[in-house]
Coordinates of C-alpha atoms and ligand atoms in Angstrom, one line a residue:
M99 CA -18.5 3.0 -9.8
E100 CA -21.0 2.3 -12.2
N101 CA -20.7 -1.2 -11.7
L102 CA -22.4 -0.7 -8.0
Q103 CA -25.8 -2.2 -9.1
K104 CA -23.7 -5.2 -10.5
L105 CA -22.5 -5.5 -6.8
I106 CA -26.1 -5.3 -5.6
N107 CA -27.4 -7.6 -7.9
Q108 CA -24.6 -10.3 -6.9
F109 CA -25.1 -9.6 -3.4
K110 CA -28.9 -10.3 -3.5
E111 CA -28.0 -13.7 -5.6
I112 CA -25.5 -14.8 -2.9
F113 CA -27.1 -13.8 0.1
G114 CA -30.7 -14.0 -0.9
S115 CA -32.0 -10.4 0.0
D116 CA -30.6 -6.8 -0.6
D117 CA -33.0 -5.2 2.1
G118 CA -30.8 -2.9 4.3
I119 CA -27.5 -3.3 2.6
R120 CA -24.9 -0.4 2.7
A121 CA -21.7 0.1 0.8
F122 CA -18.2 0.9 1.6
F123 CA -15.2 1.6 -0.5
A124 CA -11.6 2.1 0.0
P125 CA -8.6 2.5 -2.4
G126 CA -5.4 1.2 -3.3
R127 CA -2.4 3.5 -3.3
V128 CA 0.6 4.5 -5.2
N129 CA 3.8 5.4 -3.6
L130 CA 5.4 8.5 -5.2
I131 CA 9.0 8.0 -3.1
G132 CA 9.7 6.8 0.3
E133 CA 9.9 3.3 0.0
H134 CA 10.7 1.0 2.7
T135 CA 10.9 4.0 5.1
D136 CA 8.0 3.9 7.0
Y137 CA 8.8 1.0 9.7
N138 CA 12.4 3.1 9.6
G139 CA 10.8 5.9 11.1
G140 CA 11.0 7.8 7.9
H141 CA 8.6 9.8 5.6
V142 CA 6.6 8.3 2.7
F143 CA 4.5 10.0 -0.1
P144 CA 2.0 8.0 -1.2
C145 CA -1.7 9.0 -2.9
A146 CA -4.6 6.7 -3.0
L147 CA -6.0 5.7 -6.3
D148 CA -9.5 5.9 -7.6
V149 CA -9.6 2.2 -7.7
G150 CA -9.9 -0.2 -5.0
T151 CA -12.4 -2.5 -2.7
T152 CA -16.0 -2.2 -2.6
A153 CA -17.8 -4.0 0.2
I154 CA -21.5 -4.3 0.3
A155 CA -22.7 -5.6 3.8
K156 CA -25.8 -6.5 5.7
K157 CA -25.7 -7.3 9.4
R158 CA -27.3 -10.8 10.2
N159 CA -29.2 -11.8 13.1
D160 CA -26.9 -14.6 14.3
R161 CA -23.3 -14.5 15.1
K162 CA -22.3 -15.7 11.6
L163 CA -19.7 -14.0 9.5
R164 CA -20.5 -14.9 5.6
F165 CA -17.8 -13.6 3.3
Y166 CA -18.1 -13.6 -0.5
S167 CA -15.4 -12.3 -3.2
M168 CA -16.2 -11.7 -6.7
N169 CA -12.8 -11.5 -7.8
F170 CA -12.3 -15.2 -5.9
S171 CA -15.8 -16.3 -6.8
E172 CA -14.4 -19.9 -6.9
K173 CA -13.9 -19.8 -3.2
G174 CA -17.6 -19.7 -2.9
V175 CA -19.0 -18.1 0.4
I176 CA -16.8 -18.4 3.4
E177 CA -18.2 -18.6 6.5
V178 CA -16.8 -18.1 10.0
D179 CA -18.2 -17.9 13.6
L180 CA -17.7 -14.2 15.0
D181 CA -16.9 -16.0 18.3
G182 CA -14.2 -18.2 17.0
I183 CA -12.2 -16.3 14.7
E184 CA -8.8 -17.7 13.7
Y185 CA -6.2 -17.7 10.8
K186 CA -7.2 -20.6 8.5
K187 CA -5.1 -20.7 5.3
S188 CA -8.0 -22.3 3.6
D189 CA -9.9 -19.1 4.2
D190 CA -7.6 -17.3 1.8
W191 CA -8.4 -13.9 0.7
A192 CA -11.3 -13.8 3.6
N193 CA -8.3 -13.7 6.4
Y194 CA -8.0 -9.9 5.3
P195 CA -11.5 -9.0 6.6
K196 CA -11.4 -11.9 9.5
G197 CA -8.4 -10.1 10.5
V198 CA -9.6 -7.0 10.9
I199 CA -12.9 -7.9 12.8
D200 CA -10.5 -9.9 15.4
V201 CA -8.3 -6.6 16.1
F202 CA -11.4 -4.9 16.5
Q203 CA -13.2 -7.3 19.1
K204 CA -9.7 -7.7 20.9
A205 CA -9.8 -3.6 20.9
N206 CA -13.1 -3.5 22.6
Y207 CA -15.2 -2.5 19.7
K208 CA -17.9 -5.9 20.4
M209 CA -19.7 -6.3 17.1
D210 CA -23.2 -7.6 18.4
S211 CA -24.2 -9.5 15.5
G212 CA -22.6 -11.3 12.5
L213 CA -22.4 -9.9 8.9
D214 CA -22.7 -10.7 4.9
V215 CA -20.6 -9.2 3.0
L216 CA -19.5 -9.1 -0.9
Y217 CA -16.5 -7.8 -2.1
F218 CA -15.0 -6.6 -5.1
G219 CA -11.8 -5.2 -6.4
D220 CA -10.6 -3.4 -9.2
I221 CA -7.0 -3.2 -8.2
P222 CA -4.9 -5.8 -9.7
N223 CA -4.1 -8.4 -6.9
G224 CA -0.6 -8.6 -5.9
A225 CA 0.7 -6.0 -8.3
G226 CA 1.9 -3.7 -5.3
L227 CA -0.9 -1.7 -5.5
S228 CA -1.9 -2.5 -1.7
S229 CA -5.3 -4.6 -2.8
S230 CA -4.8 -5.8 1.0
A231 CA -5.0 -2.7 2.8
S232 CA -7.9 -1.8 0.6
I233 CA -9.9 -5.0 1.9
E234 CA -8.8 -3.9 5.2
L235 CA -9.7 -0.3 5.2
A236 CA -12.8 -1.2 3.4
T237 CA -13.6 -3.7 6.2
G238 CA -12.8 -1.3 8.8
V239 CA -14.7 1.7 7.8
M240 CA -17.5 -0.7 7.3
L241 CA -17.6 -2.1 11.2
N242 CA -17.2 1.4 12.5
H243 CA -20.4 2.8 10.2
L244 CA -22.6 -0.4 10.9
F245 CA -22.0 -0.7 14.4
E246 CA -21.7 2.7 15.0
F247 CA -18.1 2.4 17.0
N248 CA -17.4 6.3 16.2
I249 CA -13.7 5.3 15.5
E250 CA -11.6 8.1 14.1
Q251 CA -10.1 7.3 10.5
I252 CA -6.7 7.4 11.9
E253 CA -7.7 5.0 14.3
I254 CA -9.1 2.5 12.0
V255 CA -5.8 2.8 9.9
K256 CA -3.9 1.5 13.0
L257 CA -6.0 -1.3 13.4
A258 CA -6.0 -2.3 9.9
Q259 CA -1.9 -2.2 10.1
K260 CA -2.4 -4.5 13.2
A261 CA -4.6 -6.8 11.7
E262 CA -1.9 -7.1 8.7
N263 CA 1.1 -7.4 11.4
E264 CA -0.7 -9.8 13.9
F265 CA -3.6 -11.9 12.1
I266 CA -1.7 -12.1 8.6
G267 CA 1.8 -11.7 9.9
V268 CA 3.2 -9.3 7.4
K269 CA 5.3 -7.0 9.0
C270 CA 4.3 -3.9 7.4
G271 CA 4.6 -0.4 8.3
I272 CA 1.7 1.8 8.5
M273 CA 2.1 3.7 4.6
D274 CA -0.7 1.5 2.6
Q275 CA -3.4 1.3 5.4
F276 CA -2.5 5.3 6.1
A277 CA -2.9 6.3 2.1
S278 CA -6.0 4.0 1.8
G279 CA -7.8 5.1 5.1
M280 CA -6.5 9.2 4.6
G281 CA -6.0 9.6 1.0
K282 CA -7.4 12.9 -0.3
K283 CA -8.6 13.5 -4.0
D284 CA -5.8 15.1 -6.3
H285 CA -3.3 14.9 -3.2
A286 CA -0.3 13.0 -2.4
V287 CA 0.1 12.8 1.4
L288 CA 3.7 13.4 3.1
L289 CA 3.6 11.4 6.1
D290 CA 6.4 11.0 9.0
C291 CA 5.7 7.6 9.9
Q292 CA 7.3 8.3 13.4
T293 CA 4.9 10.6 14.7
L294 CA 2.2 10.3 12.2
E295 CA 2.0 14.1 11.2
Y296 CA 0.9 14.4 7.6
T297 CA 0.6 17.0 5.2
Y298 CA -1.6 17.1 2.0
T299 CA 0.4 18.3 -1.0
P300 CA -1.8 19.0 -4.5
F301 CA -0.9 17.0 -7.1
Q302 CA -2.4 17.9 -10.1
L303 CA 0.2 18.3 -12.8
E304 CA -0.4 20.6 -15.9
D305 CA 1.6 18.8 -18.6
Y306 CA 2.8 15.5 -16.9
A307 CA 0.7 12.4 -16.1
L308 CA 1.5 9.6 -13.7
V309 CA 1.6 6.1 -15.1
I310 CA 1.3 3.1 -13.1
A311 CA 3.4 0.4 -15.4
N312 CA 2.3 -3.3 -14.0
T313 CA 5.6 -5.8 -14.7
N314 CA 2.9 -8.5 -14.4
K315 CA 5.8 -10.6 -12.4
S316 CA 4.0 -12.3 -9.2
R317 CA 5.6 -11.3 -6.0
G318 CA 6.4 -14.9 -5.0
L319 CA 8.2 -14.9 -1.7
A320 CA 7.7 -11.2 -0.9
D321 CA 6.7 -11.4 2.3
S322 CA 9.2 -13.5 3.6
K323 CA 11.7 -11.3 2.2
Y324 CA 10.2 -8.1 3.3
N325 CA 10.4 -9.3 7.0
E326 CA 14.0 -9.8 6.1
R327 CA 15.0 -6.5 5.3
R328 CA 13.0 -5.7 8.5
A329 CA 15.0 -7.7 10.3
E330 CA 18.2 -6.5 8.8
C331 CA 17.1 -2.6 9.2
E332 CA 16.5 -3.5 13.0
R333 CA 19.8 -5.4 13.5
A334 CA 21.3 -2.0 11.8
L335 CA 19.5 0.4 14.3
E336 CA 20.6 -2.0 17.6
Q337 CA 23.9 -1.7 16.7
L338 CA 23.6 2.2 16.0
Q339 CA 22.1 2.5 19.4
K340 CA 25.0 1.3 21.2
E341 CA 26.8 4.7 20.8
L342 CA 23.9 6.8 19.4
D343 CA 20.6 8.4 21.0
I344 CA 18.4 7.3 18.1
D345 CA 14.9 5.8 17.9
S346 CA 14.8 4.8 14.2
L347 CA 17.0 5.1 11.2
G348 CA 14.9 7.9 10.2
D349 CA 16.5 10.1 13.2
L350 CA 19.7 10.1 10.9
I351 CA 20.8 12.1 8.1
V352 CA 23.2 10.7 5.1
D353 CA 26.2 11.8 6.5
D354 CA 25.6 10.1 9.5
I355 CA 25.6 6.7 7.7
E356 CA 29.1 7.1 6.5
K357 CA 30.7 8.3 10.0
Y358 CA 28.9 5.7 12.1
K359 CA 29.0 2.6 9.4
Y360 CA 31.7 1.0 11.3
L361 CA 29.1 0.5 14.1
I362 CA 27.4 -2.2 11.8
E363 CA 29.1 -5.1 11.5
N364 CA 27.4 -6.7 8.6
E365 CA 28.1 -5.2 5.0
T366 CA 24.5 -5.7 4.0
D367 CA 23.1 -4.5 7.2
R368 CA 25.2 -1.5 6.2
K369 CA 23.5 -1.2 2.6
R370 CA 19.8 -1.4 4.1
A371 CA 20.5 1.4 6.6
K372 CA 21.9 3.3 4.0
H373 CA 19.0 3.2 1.6
A374 CA 16.4 3.4 4.6
V375 CA 18.4 7.0 5.6
S376 CA 18.9 8.2 1.9
E377 CA 15.3 7.4 0.6
N378 CA 14.2 9.5 3.7
S379 CA 16.2 12.4 2.7
R380 CA 15.2 12.1 -0.8
T381 CA 11.3 12.3 0.1
L382 CA 11.8 15.4 2.2
T383 CA 13.8 16.8 -0.9
A384 CA 11.4 15.7 -3.6
V385 CA 8.6 17.3 -1.9
D386 CA 10.3 20.7 -1.6
M387 CA 11.1 20.4 -5.0
L388 CA 7.4 19.8 -5.8
N389 CA 6.3 22.6 -3.6
K390 CA 8.5 24.8 -5.4
G391 CA 7.3 24.0 -8.7
D392 CA 10.6 21.9 -9.8
L393 CA 8.8 18.9 -11.3
D394 CA 12.4 17.7 -13.2
A395 CA 13.9 17.7 -9.7
F396 CA 11.2 15.6 -8.3
G397 CA 11.5 13.3 -11.3
R398 CA 15.2 13.1 -10.6
L399 CA 14.7 12.0 -7.2
M400 CA 11.9 9.3 -8.1
S401 CA 15.1 7.6 -10.4
A402 CA 17.5 8.0 -7.7
S403 CA 15.2 6.5 -5.2
H404 CA 15.0 3.6 -7.6
L405 CA 18.7 3.4 -7.8
S406 CA 18.9 3.0 -4.3
L407 CA 16.5 0.2 -4.0
R408 CA 18.2 -1.4 -6.7
D409 CA 21.6 -1.3 -5.3
D410 CA 21.5 -1.1 -1.8
Y411 CA 17.9 -2.4 -0.6
E412 CA 17.8 -5.2 -3.4
V413 CA 14.5 -5.3 -3.5
T414 CA 13.9 -4.9 -7.5
G415 CA 15.0 -7.7 -9.6
K416 CA 14.8 -8.3 -13.5
E417 CA 11.7 -7.2 -14.2
L418 CA 11.2 -3.9 -12.2
D419 CA 14.6 -3.0 -13.8
A420 CA 13.8 -3.6 -17.0
L421 CA 10.7 -1.3 -17.1
V422 CA 12.1 1.5 -15.3
E423 CA 14.8 1.3 -17.4
A424 CA 12.9 1.5 -20.6
A425 CA 11.0 4.4 -18.8
W426 CA 14.4 6.1 -18.6
A427 CA 14.9 5.8 -22.4
E428 CA 11.6 6.6 -23.2
E429 CA 12.3 10.1 -21.4
A430 CA 10.1 9.8 -18.4
L431 CA 10.7 12.6 -16.0
G432 CA 11.0 10.1 -13.4
A433 CA 10.4 6.4 -12.9
R434 CA 11.0 3.8 -10.2
M435 CA 9.5 0.8 -8.7
T436 CA 6.5 1.2 -5.8
G437 CA 5.6 -0.7 -3.1
A438 CA 7.5 -3.4 -1.4
G439 CA 9.4 -4.5 -4.8
F440 CA 10.2 -8.1 -6.2
G441 CA 7.7 -7.7 -8.9
G442 CA 4.9 -5.8 -8.7
C443 CA 4.5 -1.8 -10.3
T444 CA 6.5 1.0 -11.5
V445 CA 5.6 4.4 -11.3
N446 CA 6.4 6.9 -14.1
L447 CA 6.0 10.7 -14.7
V448 CA 5.3 11.4 -18.5
K449 CA 4.8 14.2 -20.8
K450 CA 0.7 14.1 -21.3
D451 CA 1.2 14.9 -24.9
R452 CA 3.4 11.4 -25.3
L453 CA 1.4 9.3 -23.5
D454 CA 0.4 6.8 -26.2
S455 CA 4.0 6.7 -27.6
F456 CA 5.5 6.0 -24.0
I457 CA 3.4 3.6 -23.5
E458 CA 3.7 1.5 -26.7
S459 CA 7.6 1.7 -26.8
V460 CA 8.1 1.1 -22.9
G461 CA 5.9 -2.2 -23.7
K462 CA 7.8 -3.3 -26.5
R463 CA 11.3 -2.6 -24.5
Y464 CA 9.9 -4.4 -21.5
E465 CA 8.9 -7.7 -23.5
A466 CA 11.9 -7.5 -25.6
A467 CA 14.0 -7.6 -22.5
T468 CA 11.7 -10.3 -20.2
G469 CA 9.1 -11.9 -22.8
L470 CA 6.5 -10.3 -20.6
K471 CA 3.7 -7.9 -21.4
A472 CA 3.3 -4.9 -18.9
D473 CA 0.0 -3.3 -18.4
F474 CA -0.6 0.6 -18.2
Y475 CA -2.6 2.8 -16.3
V476 CA -2.9 6.4 -16.1
V477 CA -3.3 7.4 -12.6
K478 CA -6.2 9.4 -10.7
I479 CA -5.8 10.2 -7.4
G480 CA -8.9 9.8 -5.1
D481 CA -10.2 10.2 -1.9
G482 CA -9.6 7.6 1.4
A483 CA -11.8 4.9 2.6
R484 CA -15.6 5.7 3.1
E485 CA -19.1 4.8 2.9
I486 CA -20.8 5.1 -0.4
Q487 CA -24.8 6.2 -0.6
L488 CA -26.9 4.3 -2.0
Ligands
GLA63 C1 4.5 -2.4 1.5 C2 4.4 -2.4 2.9 C3 4.6 -0.7 3.5 C4 5.8 -0.5 2.9 C5 6.0 -0.7 1.8 C6 7.7 -0.2 0.9 O1 4.0 -1.7 0.6 O2 3.1 -2.6 3.2 O3 4.3 -0.7 4.5 O4 6.8 -0.9 3.7 O5 5.8 -2.0 1.3 O6 7.7 1.0 1.1

């Protein structure tokens, strides 16, 4: 956060004065395993990153909301009336904070004044590392502190997801907002998305590093394909429920899917359900293996997760597959796509003493296969959303 002073200077330049400002931060996340299981009542195993969104904010004396993002400076200051918040395409990125403010108002957390807010994000946008959840959580935590709502962090997480579902219109599960809100330094968190019970698992690897690789393939159309996958799973669940007493696909074990697949009419829906169920079981086994210190097994399950996302869930695509295959060829202990898919990033377990050669060789293989250059980041696991003392 050594850039905080830069952000404060920028705030002063844009909004006139930095008297009484406060600062908030919410991280992005990387999911280690448990993909497309959250909205299916299964488990996920993400961790928060040490990069994310910082918000510098100050209450106003009127009911205007004024937003500025250093990442979208060309959009200038976006101004909205607190009493007339509605989704507007032209407000672009500012729909995220607007959405959070809107759900807070509707949940009766009423703000008694407007705000000036400057945002700065150091996660690549649209790379599947939850830059949007991090803006939402930074906003939620900011409102909670500035207006002294006294809301528990888990409630802020739920409100942020609601904003994304209802205001933005992306029917995401709870994972991203949860990881950004509840993450813990040097830990991954196993979350049961049905009950919201969770446990932190230390994730400090002696000889291995976690490496995120960005395909730099933009995730065009990802939101509509995401919603389509959700609908396919919901249809499969409804058909299974005709004979089975279950609340979600997360209630099934792998054998059930084979046994009851005749209940699911459509072959595609069957494959989607198979992924949701097998991924949930892989996630639980993977966390078990990690707790036993069997990192090899954890890595193998990561790779199996990718295959299931490629073959059964069909959310990988040429670039993610090429980047994962390159990592496998360069002896990653485990490699898989992370996040929603259709582009974005992979996550890799790599021997620390081979890091440089891994990054170089995987980069070359990926470029040869796709013509694109990948970016690599060695992950540091950080804490969840919070106020930063100035
Ligand atoms: C996106 C969504 C999450 C989750 C993942 C896939 O990141 O926001 O809720 O469904 O995709 O695991």
